[in-house]
Amino acid sequence: MLARIPIPSSVDASTVPADVQERIAQARRDIEAFQDRWDRPQIEQFVAADYELVYQSLDWTLQSQSRIGQRFLEWGCGFSIVSALAATLGLNAIGIEAEADLLAEGRKTIAAWNADVELIQGDFLPPGAESLADDPTLPSLGHGVDNGYEQLGLDLDDFAIIYAYPWPGEDDFHEAVFDRYAARGALLMLFCGPHDVRLWRKTA
């Protein structure tokens, strides 16, 4: 069972350190350069989040909510900016990404930030989780890569905080996967669009 934790609307007024703002600004320029390239197909499933708001929401969560540990996981980490932000905030961050080109960009982000983040190419869905999807065409399904958890030697219930940016219509699926496989007490943060960060705790 999941319990929604309201994030105060004033969270976007909290301070983002200047060095973090500069790194986010550079990351946005890197994303624009990547998306403007004409010599390879676009990766349609990658969309940048509001990284300042995610930082503010994650910082608020760490200051106000109990947690079962320090291990953080980003589902579909792309450029790994949120994983880097989590590491900046003192979490033990891991990112899983299926697309090799995006993972390569994520490694550049981690190196530029000098962030202690582990990145894995693989499927972020636990084995068997695809059966929870009502729609077989959801973008999270069918990537055809090795399972990320098997490579890590960890399970989803080994993580204290999960972050994802679900494709429109996928948020219910992500919540269902988290509800089935996460540890009791773990937190799920979803960026669902402008001014819309949602936080859940697994209570049972």
GROMACS .gro file of N, CA, C and O in nm, residues 15-27 52 55 85 88 112-113:
model
   76
   15THR      N    1   1.640   2.732  -0.150
   15THR     CA    2   1.766   2.767  -0.216
   15THR      C    3   1.827   2.648  -0.288
   15THR      O    4   1.836   2.538  -0.233
   16VAL      N    5   1.870   2.672  -0.410
   16VAL     CA    6   1.953   2.577  -0.484
   16VAL      C    7   2.093   2.637  -0.488
   16VAL      O    8   2.110   2.747  -0.539
   17PRO      N    9   2.192   2.570  -0.432
   17PRO     CA   10   2.327   2.628  -0.428
   17PRO      C   11   2.375   2.671  -0.566
   17PRO      O   12   2.341   2.609  -0.668
   18ALA      N   13   2.454   2.778  -0.569
   18ALA     CA   14   2.499   2.835  -0.696
   18ALA      C   15   2.575   2.734  -0.779
   18ALA      O   16   2.560   2.729  -0.902
   19ASP      N   17   2.660   2.653  -0.716
   19ASP     CA   18   2.737   2.556  -0.794
   19ASP      C   19   2.647   2.450  -0.855
   19ASP      O   20   2.671   2.403  -0.968
   20VAL      N   21   2.539   2.414  -0.785
   20VAL     CA   22   2.443   2.317  -0.840
   20VAL      C   23   2.367   2.380  -0.956
   20VAL      O   24   2.345   2.316  -1.060
   21GLN      N   25   2.328   2.505  -0.943
   21GLN     CA   26   2.261   2.575  -1.053
   21GLN      C   27   2.349   2.579  -1.177
   21GLN      O   28   2.301   2.559  -1.289
   22GLU      N   29   2.478   2.607  -1.158
   22GLU     CA   30   2.570   2.613  -1.272
   22GLU      C   31   2.582   2.478  -1.340
   22GLU      O   32   2.585   2.468  -1.464
   23ARG      N   33   2.589   2.370  -1.260
   23ARG     CA   34   2.601   2.237  -1.318
   23ARG      C   35   2.474   2.198  -1.393
   23ARG      O   36   2.481   2.136  -1.500
   24ILE      N   37   2.358   2.233  -1.337
   24ILE     CA   38   2.232   2.205  -1.407
   24ILE      C   39   2.226   2.282  -1.539
   24ILE      O   40   2.184   2.228  -1.642
   25ALA      N   41   2.269   2.409  -1.537
   25ALA     CA   42   2.266   2.489  -1.660
   25ALA      C   43   2.354   2.427  -1.767
   25ALA      O   44   2.316   2.421  -1.885
   26GLN      N   45   2.472   2.380  -1.728
   26GLN     CA   46   2.561   2.315  -1.826
   26GLN      C   47   2.500   2.185  -1.875
   26GLN      O   48   2.508   2.153  -1.995
   27ALA      N   49   2.437   2.111  -1.786
   27ALA     CA   50   2.373   1.986  -1.826
   27ALA      C   51   2.262   2.011  -1.928
   27ALA      O   52   2.246   1.935  -2.024
   52GLU      N   53   1.595   2.177  -1.111
   52GLU     CA   54   1.596   2.258  -0.989
   52GLU      C   55   1.484   2.214  -0.895
   52GLU      O   56   1.505   2.199  -0.774
   55TYR      N   57   1.568   1.884  -0.736
   55TYR     CA   58   1.666   1.905  -0.628
   55TYR      C   59   1.596   1.958  -0.503
   55TYR      O   60   1.619   1.908  -0.392
   85LEU      N   61   2.252   1.476  -0.864
   85LEU     CA   62   2.195   1.561  -0.760
   85LEU      C   63   2.180   1.484  -0.629
   85LEU      O   64   2.208   1.537  -0.521
   88THR      N   65   2.505   1.457  -0.466
   88THR     CA   66   2.539   1.587  -0.408
   88THR      C   67   2.475   1.605  -0.271
   88THR      O   68   2.533   1.668  -0.182
  112ALA      N   69   3.190   1.504  -1.507
  112ALA     CA   70   3.198   1.651  -1.498
  112ALA      C   71   3.162   1.699  -1.357
  112ALA      O   72   3.220   1.797  -1.308
  113TRP      N   73   3.069   1.633  -1.293
  113TRP     CA   74   3.027   1.671  -1.158
  113TRP      C   75   3.117   1.611  -1.051
  113TRP      O   76   3.105   1.644  -0.934
   0.00000   0.00000   0.00000
